[in-house]
């Protein structure tokens, strides 16, 4: 029964991956790949350059890689930390007995149902420097209007904000499920022993959530590291380039100007290698803490 | 709100109904003071506002005149559905919508079917590479689209699947299925093996057991899988914009034609956005009861 998935994945993931790796060893770009100009078929003229692309990326010679990498790491860390912190806070609140719980939950999950591109357009509208509702709000209380997307710093803050808005619901739901799977008896026993709310949180809730948080953190890091839509769509053509993470940078390499297919492929393979290294390390550590 | 939380120490005692006297006052989980209640609801109301505001805002702007986004104050006095009428009649929106329904629907069907059968197989059967398969499901989540997109394009072109719904459905399935299979495996693990055995004893084939007994029990997990596959396909931008021609634009690509390099037609964009939100919200409302249980099983039992 697993065969169909294995086949689909092999053809549609492994093959492109292998081909992508091959491209990363060449100097393929828009000008030298095989293409049809009218009825005339131009054969590919690119050649193998072996590890030249990797060398120029990793030695820093292309000048883009390390700045993009640093920002990608900052972006991933801040997004994941905020996702988990806010998601955890909301999940703890929602896990109590109270009125209107279902309404709150539905409203709080709403951003998850919004397709990323619609969410991003809504934020662009609200962040508009001339007519956006944010500026209406802050000028109404007497603060000067801001140019929300103008500077690199503002762009970086904005993309993190929007990504947090989009990502919190998933984390909240996962953590809420985790909270509900912790046996109530543990809390009752702790209460009998006179444990304070904080002690109960640290000694029961956090360890009880560990299986969920482990998964959510790992997936969160992978997804955020590879997040495309938010950055690409929020900044559009107005980007200074400073807010590009590795993935959006590679996409621009492949599809703007003279398409640099080999360069984009090289970035892709490097990104994959980084994520693989991170996940392997993370899982090792996880296994170690489980055994300890 | 912050003042409410800081000024509610244990001395602001719980309501009198929980009056079991204790030497050292420690508040239990299900008791809280009025102030704490206010803080709780206050925080949740604020968070809900933040979560819902962008959506409410585009709905609001879309109901106004063409220039509403520049002067939101005029919306309430000039409510109209003109923007919607224009989007539906003057643009290719209905066509994009149809394309997205086909692609998202196809991805959901294919995704749920593949993810459920793969998840079940990994959960119940022992075969060589069983452990590695789960790991490889996770690894596929790491493949950056930037490295796959060019080779995928060439691969699809070879099978004549560029500018073709099936090509896009297959592409999306590769993103959605691994994660969904991973979740479904966790969910199937929570269903007792005795049920399979009972099915076997009653003479059902392995697939019969899966289809007749396990699938109905796994509905919450399947709901999350469907939701996730649908949203993946409904909102994807990069592949759709490279693989599809103007005749087969999906919503994510089509809506961008309302925004040119220099300026965006927000009247059209907001109206179109709201129309795009409706199916996503419907799917969401259908499955939201199952989201928590479905997601947890997958998360905790991986």
Coordinates of C-alpha atoms in Angstrom, one line a residue:
Chain A
X1 CA 0.0 0.0 0.0
X2 CA 2.9 2.2 0.5
X3 CA 4.0 1.6 -3.1
X4 CA 2.0 4.4 -4.8
X5 CA 3.4 7.0 -2.4
X6 CA 6.9 5.7 -2.8
X7 CA 6.6 5.8 -6.6
X8 CA 5.1 9.3 -6.7
X9 CA 7.7 10.6 -4.4
X10 CA 10.6 8.9 -6.2
X11 CA 9.5 10.3 -9.6
X12 CA 8.4 13.8 -8.5
X13 CA 10.9 14.4 -5.7
X14 CA 14.0 12.2 -6.1
X15 CA 14.3 12.7 -9.8
X16 CA 14.1 16.5 -9.7
X17 CA 16.4 16.5 -6.8
X18 CA 19.0 14.5 -8.7
X19 CA 18.5 16.6 -11.7
X20 CA 18.8 19.7 -9.5
X21 CA 22.1 18.4 -8.1
X22 CA 23.3 17.8 -11.7
X23 CA 22.4 21.4 -12.7
X24 CA 24.3 22.7 -9.7
X25 CA 27.4 21.1 -11.2
X26 CA 27.0 22.9 -14.5
X27 CA 26.9 26.5 -15.6
X28 CA 23.4 26.3 -17.0
X29 CA 21.5 29.5 -17.4
X30 CA 18.7 30.8 -19.6
X31 CA 21.1 31.5 -22.5
X32 CA 22.6 28.1 -22.8
X33 CA 19.9 25.5 -22.0
X34 CA 18.1 23.6 -24.7
X35 CA 15.2 25.6 -26.0
X36 CA 12.9 26.1 -29.0
X37 CA 12.9 29.3 -30.9
X38 CA 10.0 29.0 -33.2
X39 CA 10.6 25.8 -35.2
X40 CA 14.3 25.9 -34.5
X41 CA 15.5 23.7 -31.7
X42 CA 18.6 25.0 -30.0
X43 CA 20.5 22.3 -28.1
X44 CA 21.9 22.8 -24.7
X45 CA 25.4 24.3 -24.7
X46 CA 26.1 24.5 -21.0
X47 CA 29.0 22.4 -19.6
X48 CA 30.1 20.8 -16.4
X49 CA 31.9 23.0 -14.0
X50 CA 31.9 20.5 -11.1
X51 CA 32.1 22.2 -7.8
X52 CA 32.9 25.7 -9.0
X53 CA 29.4 26.9 -8.0
X54 CA 29.7 25.5 -4.5
X55 CA 33.1 27.0 -4.1
X56 CA 32.0 30.4 -5.1
X57 CA 29.0 30.2 -2.8
X58 CA 30.7 28.7 0.3
X59 CA 33.9 30.8 0.0
X60 CA 31.7 33.9 0.0
X61 CA 33.0 34.9 -3.4
X62 CA 29.5 35.5 -4.7
X63 CA 29.0 38.0 -1.9
X64 CA 25.3 37.1 -1.3
X65 CA 25.4 33.8 0.5
X66 CA 26.6 34.7 4.0
X67 CA 24.5 37.8 4.4
X68 CA 21.4 35.9 3.3
X69 CA 22.3 33.0 5.5
X70 CA 22.6 35.2 8.6
X71 CA 19.3 36.8 7.9
X72 CA 17.7 33.4 7.2
X73 CA 18.8 32.1 10.6
X74 CA 17.6 35.3 12.4
X75 CA 14.3 35.1 10.5
X76 CA 13.8 31.4 11.4
X77 CA 14.7 31.8 15.0
X78 CA 12.5 34.8 15.6
X79 CA 9.5 33.3 13.8
X80 CA 9.7 29.9 15.5
X81 CA 10.3 31.4 19.0
X82 CA 7.3 33.8 18.6
X83 CA 5.2 31.0 17.1
X84 CA 5.8 28.7 20.0
X85 CA 5.6 31.4 22.7
X86 CA 2.4 32.9 21.5
X87 CA 0.9 29.6 20.5
X88 CA 1.7 28.2 23.9
X89 CA 0.2 31.2 25.7
X90 CA -3.0 31.0 23.8
X91 CA -3.2 27.2 24.1
X92 CA -2.9 27.5 27.9
X93 CA -5.6 30.1 28.0
X94 CA -7.9 28.1 25.7
X95 CA -7.4 25.0 27.8
X96 CA -9.3 26.5 30.7
X97 CA -13.0 26.1 31.4
X98 CA -14.7 29.3 30.3
X99 CA -17.5 30.9 28.3
X100 CA -17.3 31.5 24.6
X101 CA -14.4 29.1 24.3
X102 CA -15.5 27.7 20.9
X103 CA -15.9 31.2 19.5
X104 CA -12.4 32.2 20.6
X105 CA -10.9 29.1 19.2
X106 CA -12.6 29.6 15.8
X107 CA -11.5 33.2 15.6
X108 CA -7.9 32.4 16.7
X109 CA -7.6 29.6 14.1
X110 CA -9.0 31.8 11.3
X111 CA -5.6 33.0 9.9
X112 CA -4.8 29.3 9.3
X113 CA -7.7 29.1 6.9
X114 CA -6.6 32.2 5.0
X115 CA -4.4 31.3 2.1
X116 CA -1.0 32.9 2.6
X117 CA -1.3 35.1 -0.5
X118 CA -4.6 36.5 0.6
X119 CA -3.3 37.2 4.1
X120 CA -0.2 38.8 2.7
X121 CA -2.3 41.1 0.4
X122 CA -4.5 42.1 3.4
X123 CA -1.3 43.1 5.3
X124 CA 0.1 45.0 2.4
X125 CA -3.1 47.0 2.2
X126 CA -3.0 47.7 6.0
X127 CA 0.7 48.6 5.9
X128 CA 0.4 51.0 3.0
X129 CA 2.3 54.1 3.9
X130 CA -0.1 56.6 2.4
X131 CA -3.5 55.1 3.0
X132 CA -3.0 52.1 5.2
X133 CA -5.2 51.6 8.3
X134 CA -2.2 51.4 10.6
X135 CA -1.1 54.9 9.8
X136 CA -4.7 56.0 10.2
X137 CA -4.7 54.5 13.6
X138 CA -1.5 55.9 14.9
X139 CA -2.0 59.4 13.4
X140 CA -5.4 59.3 15.1
X141 CA -3.7 59.1 18.5
X142 CA -1.2 61.8 17.5
X143 CA 1.9 59.8 16.4
X144 CA 3.6 60.5 13.1
X145 CA 2.8 58.2 10.2
X146 CA 5.4 55.5 9.4
X147 CA 6.7 54.2 6.2
X148 CA 6.1 50.6 7.1
X149 CA 7.8 48.8 4.3
X150 CA 10.5 51.3 3.3
X151 CA 13.8 50.5 5.0
X152 CA 15.4 47.0 5.1
X153 CA 14.8 47.0 8.9
X154 CA 11.1 47.8 8.5
X155 CA 10.7 45.2 5.8
X156 CA 12.3 42.6 8.0
X157 CA 10.1 43.5 10.9
X158 CA 7.0 43.4 8.6
X159 CA 7.7 39.9 7.1
X160 CA 8.3 38.5 10.6
X161 CA 5.1 40.0 11.8
X162 CA 3.0 38.7 9.0
X163 CA 4.6 35.2 9.2
X164 CA 3.9 35.1 12.9
X165 CA 0.3 36.0 12.2
X166 CA 0.0 33.2 9.7
X167 CA 1.8 30.6 11.7
X168 CA 0.5 30.9 15.3
X169 CA -2.8 29.0 14.7
X170 CA -1.1 25.8 13.7
X171 CA 1.2 25.9 16.7
X172 CA -1.7 26.8 19.0
X173 CA -3.8 23.9 17.8
X174 CA -0.9 21.4 18.0
X175 CA 0.0 22.6 21.6
X176 CA -3.7 22.7 22.6
X177 CA -4.0 19.0 21.5
X178 CA -0.9 18.3 23.5
X179 CA -2.3 19.9 26.6
X180 CA -5.4 17.9 26.4
X181 CA -3.5 14.7 26.2
X182 CA -1.8 15.3 29.6
X183 CA -3.6 13.2 32.2
X184 CA -5.6 15.3 34.6
X185 CA -4.6 13.0 37.5
X186 CA -1.1 14.5 37.4
X187 CA -2.4 17.9 38.1
X188 CA -4.7 16.7 40.8
X189 CA -1.9 14.9 42.5
X190 CA 0.3 18.0 42.3
X191 CA -2.5 20.2 43.8
X192 CA -2.8 17.8 46.7
X193 CA 0.9 18.3 47.3
X194 CA 0.5 22.0 47.3
X195 CA 2.3 22.8 44.0
X196 CA 1.9 26.3 42.8
X197 CA 0.6 27.0 39.3
X198 CA 4.1 27.8 38.1
X199 CA 5.5 24.6 39.6
X200 CA 2.7 22.7 37.9
X201 CA 3.5 24.3 34.6
X202 CA 7.2 23.6 34.8
X203 CA 7.0 20.0 36.2
X204 CA 3.9 18.7 34.5
X205 CA 2.9 20.8 31.5
X206 CA 6.3 21.3 29.9
X207 CA 7.5 17.7 30.1
X208 CA 4.0 16.5 29.1
X209 CA 4.1 18.6 26.0
X210 CA 7.6 17.6 25.0
X211 CA 6.6 15.1 22.2
X212 CA 4.4 17.9 20.6
X213 CA 6.9 20.7 21.1
X214 CA 9.7 18.5 19.7
X215 CA 7.8 17.9 16.5
X216 CA 6.4 21.4 16.2
X217 CA 9.8 23.0 16.6
X218 CA 11.4 20.8 14.0
X219 CA 8.7 21.3 11.5
X220 CA 8.5 25.0 12.3
X221 CA 12.2 25.4 11.6
X222 CA 12.0 23.5 8.3
X223 CA 8.9 25.4 7.1
X224 CA 10.1 28.8 8.2
X225 CA 13.5 28.3 6.7
X226 CA 11.8 27.5 3.4
X227 CA 9.0 30.0 3.6
X228 CA 8.4 31.6 0.2
X229 CA 5.1 33.3 -0.1
X230 CA 5.2 35.7 2.7
X231 CA 8.5 37.4 1.8
X232 CA 8.1 37.2 -1.9
X233 CA 4.6 38.5 -2.0
X234 CA 4.8 41.1 0.8
X235 CA 7.7 42.9 -0.7
X236 CA 7.1 42.2 -4.3
X237 CA 9.2 44.4 -6.6
X238 CA 9.8 46.9 -3.8
X239 CA 12.3 44.7 -2.0
X240 CA 15.7 46.1 -1.2
X241 CA 17.0 42.5 -1.4
X242 CA 18.0 42.8 2.2
X243 CA 14.9 40.9 3.4
X244 CA 15.4 38.0 1.0
X245 CA 16.0 34.7 2.7
X246 CA 18.0 32.0 0.9
X247 CA 14.9 30.5 -0.7
X248 CA 13.5 33.7 -2.1
X249 CA 16.9 34.7 -3.2
X250 CA 17.4 31.5 -5.1
X251 CA 14.0 31.9 -6.7
X252 CA 14.9 35.4 -7.9
X253 CA 18.1 34.0 -9.2
X254 CA 16.2 31.4 -11.3
X255 CA 13.4 33.6 -12.5
X256 CA 14.4 37.2 -12.8
X257 CA 16.9 38.7 -15.3
X258 CA 18.9 36.1 -17.1
X259 CA 17.8 33.0 -15.3
X260 CA 20.7 31.5 -13.5
X261 CA 19.5 27.8 -13.2
X262 CA 22.8 26.4 -11.9
X263 CA 23.2 29.1 -9.3
X264 CA 19.6 28.6 -8.0
X265 CA 20.2 24.8 -7.9
X266 CA 23.4 25.3 -6.0
X267 CA 21.6 27.4 -3.4
X268 CA 18.8 24.8 -3.2
X269 CA 21.2 22.0 -2.5
X270 CA 23.1 24.0 0.1
X271 CA 19.7 24.8 1.8
X272 CA 18.8 21.2 1.8
X273 CA 22.2 20.2 3.3
X274 CA 21.8 22.8 6.1
X275 CA 18.3 21.6 7.0
X276 CA 19.4 17.9 6.9
X277 CA 22.3 18.7 9.2
X278 CA 20.1 20.6 11.5
X279 CA 17.4 17.9 11.7
X280 CA 19.9 15.1 12.3
X281 CA 21.5 17.1 15.0
X282 CA 18.1 18.0 16.6
X283 CA 16.9 14.4 16.5
X284 CA 20.1 13.1 18.1
X285 CA 19.7 15.6 20.9
X286 CA 16.1 14.6 21.3
X287 CA 16.9 10.9 21.6
X288 CA 19.6 11.7 24.1
X289 CA 17.2 13.7 26.3
X290 CA 14.6 10.9 26.0
X291 CA 17.1 8.4 27.3
X292 CA 18.5 10.5 30.0
Chain B
X1 CA -4.9 44.0 31.3
X2 CA -1.3 43.8 32.4
X3 CA -2.3 45.5 35.6
X4 CA -5.1 43.0 36.1
X5 CA -2.7 40.1 35.9
X6 CA -0.1 41.6 38.3
X7 CA -2.7 42.6 40.8
X8 CA -4.4 39.3 41.2
X9 CA -2.3 37.4 43.7
X10 CA -3.7 34.4 45.6
X11 CA -5.1 36.7 48.3
X12 CA -7.9 37.9 45.9
X13 CA -9.5 34.6 46.7
X14 CA -11.4 32.3 44.5
X15 CA -15.2 32.6 44.4
X16 CA -16.7 31.3 47.6
X17 CA -18.3 28.2 46.1
X18 CA -15.0 26.3 46.2
X19 CA -14.7 26.7 49.9
X20 CA -12.6 23.7 51.0
X21 CA -10.4 25.4 53.6
X22 CA -6.7 24.7 53.3
X23 CA -3.8 25.8 55.5
X24 CA -1.8 27.2 52.6
X25 CA -4.0 28.8 49.9
X26 CA -3.0 27.5 46.5
X27 CA -5.5 28.1 43.7
X28 CA -6.5 25.1 41.7
X29 CA -6.6 24.9 38.0
X30 CA -10.3 25.4 37.6
X31 CA -10.8 28.2 40.1
X32 CA -10.0 31.8 39.4
X33 CA -10.8 35.2 40.7
X34 CA -13.0 37.7 38.9
X35 CA -9.9 39.7 38.0
X36 CA -8.2 36.7 36.5
X37 CA -11.3 36.0 34.5
X38 CA -11.3 39.6 33.1
X39 CA -7.6 39.2 32.3
X40 CA -8.2 35.8 30.6
X41 CA -11.1 37.1 28.5
X42 CA -9.4 40.4 27.8
X43 CA -6.3 38.6 26.5
X44 CA -8.4 36.3 24.3
X45 CA -10.5 39.1 23.0
X46 CA -7.4 41.1 22.1
X47 CA -5.8 38.0 20.4
X48 CA -9.0 37.2 18.5
X49 CA -9.1 40.8 17.3
X50 CA -5.5 40.6 16.0
X51 CA -6.2 37.2 14.4
X52 CA -9.5 38.3 12.7
X53 CA -8.7 42.0 11.9
X54 CA -6.9 41.6 8.5
X55 CA -9.8 39.4 7.3
X56 CA -12.5 41.8 8.6
X57 CA -10.6 44.7 7.0
X58 CA -10.5 43.3 3.5
X59 CA -14.2 42.4 3.8
X60 CA -14.9 45.9 4.9
X61 CA -12.9 47.6 2.1
X62 CA -14.3 45.3 -0.5
X63 CA -17.9 46.5 0.3
X64 CA -17.0 50.1 -0.4
X65 CA -16.6 52.2 -3.6
X66 CA -13.6 51.8 -5.9
X67 CA -11.5 54.3 -3.9
X68 CA -12.5 52.9 -0.5
X69 CA -9.0 51.8 0.4
X70 CA -7.8 55.4 0.3
X71 CA -10.7 56.6 2.4
X72 CA -12.1 53.9 4.5
X73 CA -14.4 56.4 6.2
X74 CA -16.7 56.5 3.2
X75 CA -17.4 52.8 3.1
X76 CA -20.3 52.7 5.5
X77 CA -22.2 55.4 3.7
X78 CA -21.6 53.9 0.3
X79 CA -22.1 50.1 0.8
X80 CA -22.3 48.2 -2.4
X81 CA -21.4 44.9 -4.1
X82 CA -20.1 46.7 -7.2
X83 CA -16.6 45.3 -6.7
X84 CA -17.9 41.8 -6.5
X85 CA -20.0 42.2 -9.6
X86 CA -17.0 43.6 -11.5
X87 CA -14.7 40.8 -10.4
X88 CA -17.2 38.2 -11.4
X89 CA -18.3 39.6 -14.7
X90 CA -15.4 41.8 -16.1
X91 CA -12.5 39.6 -15.3
X92 CA -11.3 36.0 -15.7
X93 CA -11.9 35.4 -12.1
X94 CA -14.6 32.7 -12.5
X95 CA -12.2 30.8 -14.8
X96 CA -9.3 31.1 -12.2
X97 CA -11.7 30.0 -9.5
X98 CA -12.7 26.9 -11.5
X99 CA -9.0 26.1 -12.1
X100 CA -8.3 26.4 -8.4
X101 CA -11.3 24.2 -7.5
X102 CA -10.1 21.5 -9.8
X103 CA -6.5 21.7 -8.6
X104 CA -7.3 21.9 -4.9
X105 CA -10.1 19.3 -5.1
X106 CA -7.8 16.9 -7.0
X107 CA -4.9 17.5 -4.6
X108 CA -7.3 16.8 -1.7
X109 CA -8.6 13.6 -3.1
X110 CA -5.2 12.3 -4.2
X111 CA -3.5 13.6 -1.0
X112 CA -6.0 12.0 1.4
X113 CA -6.0 8.7 -0.4
X114 CA -2.2 8.4 -0.7
X115 CA -1.5 9.7 2.8
X116 CA -4.0 7.5 4.4
X117 CA -2.9 4.3 2.7
X118 CA 0.8 5.1 3.2
X119 CA 0.2 6.1 6.8
X120 CA -1.7 2.9 7.4
X121 CA 1.0 0.8 5.8
X122 CA 3.8 2.3 7.9
X123 CA 1.7 2.0 11.0
X124 CA 0.7 -1.7 10.6
X125 CA 3.1 -3.4 8.3
X126 CA 6.7 -4.2 8.8
X127 CA 8.7 -4.1 5.6
X128 CA 12.3 -3.3 4.8
X129 CA 13.0 0.4 5.0
X130 CA 10.0 1.0 7.3
X131 CA 11.9 3.3 9.6
X132 CA 13.7 5.2 6.9
X133 CA 10.4 5.8 5.1
X134 CA 9.1 8.0 8.0
X135 CA 12.4 9.9 8.1
X136 CA 12.3 10.4 4.3
X137 CA 8.7 11.8 4.6
X138 CA 10.2 14.4 6.9
X139 CA 13.1 15.0 4.6
X140 CA 10.8 15.8 1.7
X141 CA 9.6 18.8 3.7
X142 CA 13.1 20.2 3.5
X143 CA 13.4 20.3 -0.2
X144 CA 13.5 23.9 -1.2
X145 CA 11.2 24.7 -4.1
X146 CA 14.0 26.6 -5.7
X147 CA 15.9 23.4 -6.4
X148 CA 12.9 21.4 -7.5
X149 CA 11.1 23.9 -9.7
X150 CA 13.4 23.9 -12.8
X151 CA 13.8 20.0 -12.9
X152 CA 10.1 19.6 -12.2
X153 CA 9.3 21.9 -15.0
X154 CA 11.4 19.8 -17.4
X155 CA 10.0 16.6 -16.1
X156 CA 6.4 17.7 -16.5
X157 CA 7.2 19.1 -19.9
X158 CA 8.4 15.7 -21.0
X159 CA 5.1 14.2 -20.1
X160 CA 3.2 17.1 -21.6
X161 CA 1.8 18.1 -18.2
X162 CA 2.9 21.8 -18.3
X163 CA -0.1 24.1 -18.3
X164 CA -2.1 21.0 -17.3
X165 CA -4.2 20.6 -14.1
X166 CA -2.9 17.1 -13.5
X167 CA 0.7 18.3 -13.5
X168 CA 0.0 20.9 -10.8
X169 CA -2.0 18.4 -8.7
X170 CA 0.9 15.9 -8.8
X171 CA 3.3 18.6 -7.8
X172 CA 1.2 19.7 -4.9
X173 CA 0.7 16.1 -3.8
X174 CA 4.4 15.7 -3.3
X175 CA 4.4 18.6 -0.9
X176 CA 1.3 17.6 1.0
X177 CA 1.4 13.8 1.1
X178 CA 4.6 13.3 3.1
X179 CA 3.5 15.5 5.9
X180 CA -0.1 14.1 5.9
X181 CA 1.2 10.5 5.8
X182 CA 3.3 11.3 8.8
X183 CA 0.3 12.6 10.7
X184 CA -1.9 9.7 9.6
X185 CA 0.7 7.2 10.8
X186 CA 0.5 8.7 14.2
X187 CA -3.2 8.7 14.1
X188 CA -3.4 5.0 13.0
X189 CA -1.1 4.1 15.8
X190 CA -3.7 5.2 18.3
X191 CA -6.3 2.8 16.8
X192 CA -6.0 -0.6 18.5
X193 CA -4.6 -3.5 16.4
X194 CA -7.4 -5.8 17.7
X195 CA -9.7 -4.1 15.3
X196 CA -7.6 -5.1 12.4
X197 CA -7.4 -8.6 13.7
X198 CA -11.2 -8.8 14.1
X199 CA -11.5 -7.7 10.5
X200 CA -9.1 -10.3 9.4
X201 CA -11.0 -13.0 11.3
X202 CA -14.2 -12.0 9.7
X203 CA -12.6 -12.6 6.3
X204 CA -11.8 -9.1 5.1
X205 CA -8.8 -8.5 2.9
X206 CA -6.1 -6.1 4.3
X207 CA -7.5 -3.4 2.1
X208 CA -11.0 -4.3 3.1
X209 CA -10.0 -4.0 6.8
X210 CA -8.4 -0.6 6.1
X211 CA -11.3 0.7 4.1
X212 CA -14.3 -0.6 6.1
X213 CA -13.0 -0.5 9.6
X214 CA -10.1 1.8 10.0
X215 CA -10.9 4.7 7.7
X216 CA -14.2 5.4 9.5
X217 CA -12.4 5.4 12.8
X218 CA -9.7 7.7 11.5
X219 CA -12.1 10.5 10.4
X220 CA -10.5 13.3 12.6
X221 CA -7.1 12.5 11.1
X222 CA -8.5 12.4 7.6
X223 CA -10.2 15.7 8.1
X224 CA -6.9 17.4 9.1
X225 CA -5.2 15.7 6.1
X226 CA -7.9 17.0 3.8
X227 CA -7.7 20.5 5.2
X228 CA -4.0 20.6 4.9
X229 CA -3.9 19.3 1.3
X230 CA -6.7 21.6 0.3
X231 CA -5.0 24.7 1.7
X232 CA -1.6 23.7 0.2
X233 CA -3.1 23.7 -3.2
X234 CA -5.5 26.6 -2.7
X235 CA -2.8 29.0 -1.7
X236 CA 0.3 28.0 -3.5
X237 CA 2.0 30.6 -5.7
X238 CA 5.4 29.7 -6.9
X239 CA 4.7 26.5 -8.9
X240 CA 1.4 27.7 -10.2
X241 CA 3.0 30.9 -11.5
X242 CA 5.7 29.0 -13.4
X243 CA 3.8 26.0 -14.6
X244 CA 0.4 27.4 -15.8
X245 CA -0.4 29.5 -18.8
X246 CA -2.9 32.3 -18.9
X247 CA -5.8 29.9 -19.8
X248 CA -5.2 27.8 -16.7
X249 CA -4.3 30.4 -14.1
X250 CA -5.2 29.5 -10.5
X251 CA -6.5 32.2 -8.2
X252 CA -3.1 32.7 -6.6
X253 CA -1.6 33.7 -9.9
X254 CA -4.7 35.3 -11.5
X255 CA -5.2 37.7 -8.6
X256 CA -1.8 39.1 -9.2
X257 CA -2.9 40.5 -12.5
X258 CA -4.9 43.0 -10.6
X259 CA -1.6 44.4 -9.3
X260 CA 0.8 45.9 -11.8
X261 CA 4.4 46.8 -11.1
X262 CA 3.5 50.2 -9.7
X263 CA 0.0 50.0 -8.3
X264 CA -2.6 47.6 -7.2
X265 CA -6.3 47.7 -7.9
X266 CA -7.4 47.2 -4.3
X267 CA -11.1 47.3 -5.0
X268 CA -10.7 44.2 -7.2
X269 CA -8.1 42.6 -5.0
X270 CA -10.1 42.8 -1.9
X271 CA -13.3 41.6 -3.5
X272 CA -11.5 38.7 -5.1
X273 CA -9.7 37.9 -1.8
X274 CA -13.0 37.6 0.0
X275 CA -14.4 35.3 -2.7
X276 CA -11.2 33.2 -2.4
X277 CA -11.6 33.1 1.4
X278 CA -15.1 31.7 1.3
X279 CA -14.3 28.1 0.2
X280 CA -11.3 28.0 2.4
X281 CA -13.4 29.1 5.4
X282 CA -16.1 26.5 4.5
X283 CA -13.6 23.7 4.5
X284 CA -12.2 25.0 7.7
X285 CA -15.5 25.2 9.4
X286 CA -16.3 21.6 8.3
X287 CA -13.1 20.2 9.8
X288 CA -12.3 22.5 12.7
X289 CA -13.9 20.3 15.3
X290 CA -11.5 17.6 14.3
X291 CA -8.4 19.7 14.0
X292 CA -7.2 19.4 17.6
X293 CA -7.5 15.6 17.9
X294 CA -6.4 14.9 14.4
X295 CA -3.2 17.0 14.7
X296 CA -2.2 15.8 18.1
X297 CA -2.2 12.1 17.4
X298 CA 0.2 12.7 14.5
X299 CA 2.4 15.0 16.6
X300 CA 2.8 13.0 19.7
X301 CA 3.2 9.5 18.2
X302 CA 5.7 10.2 15.5

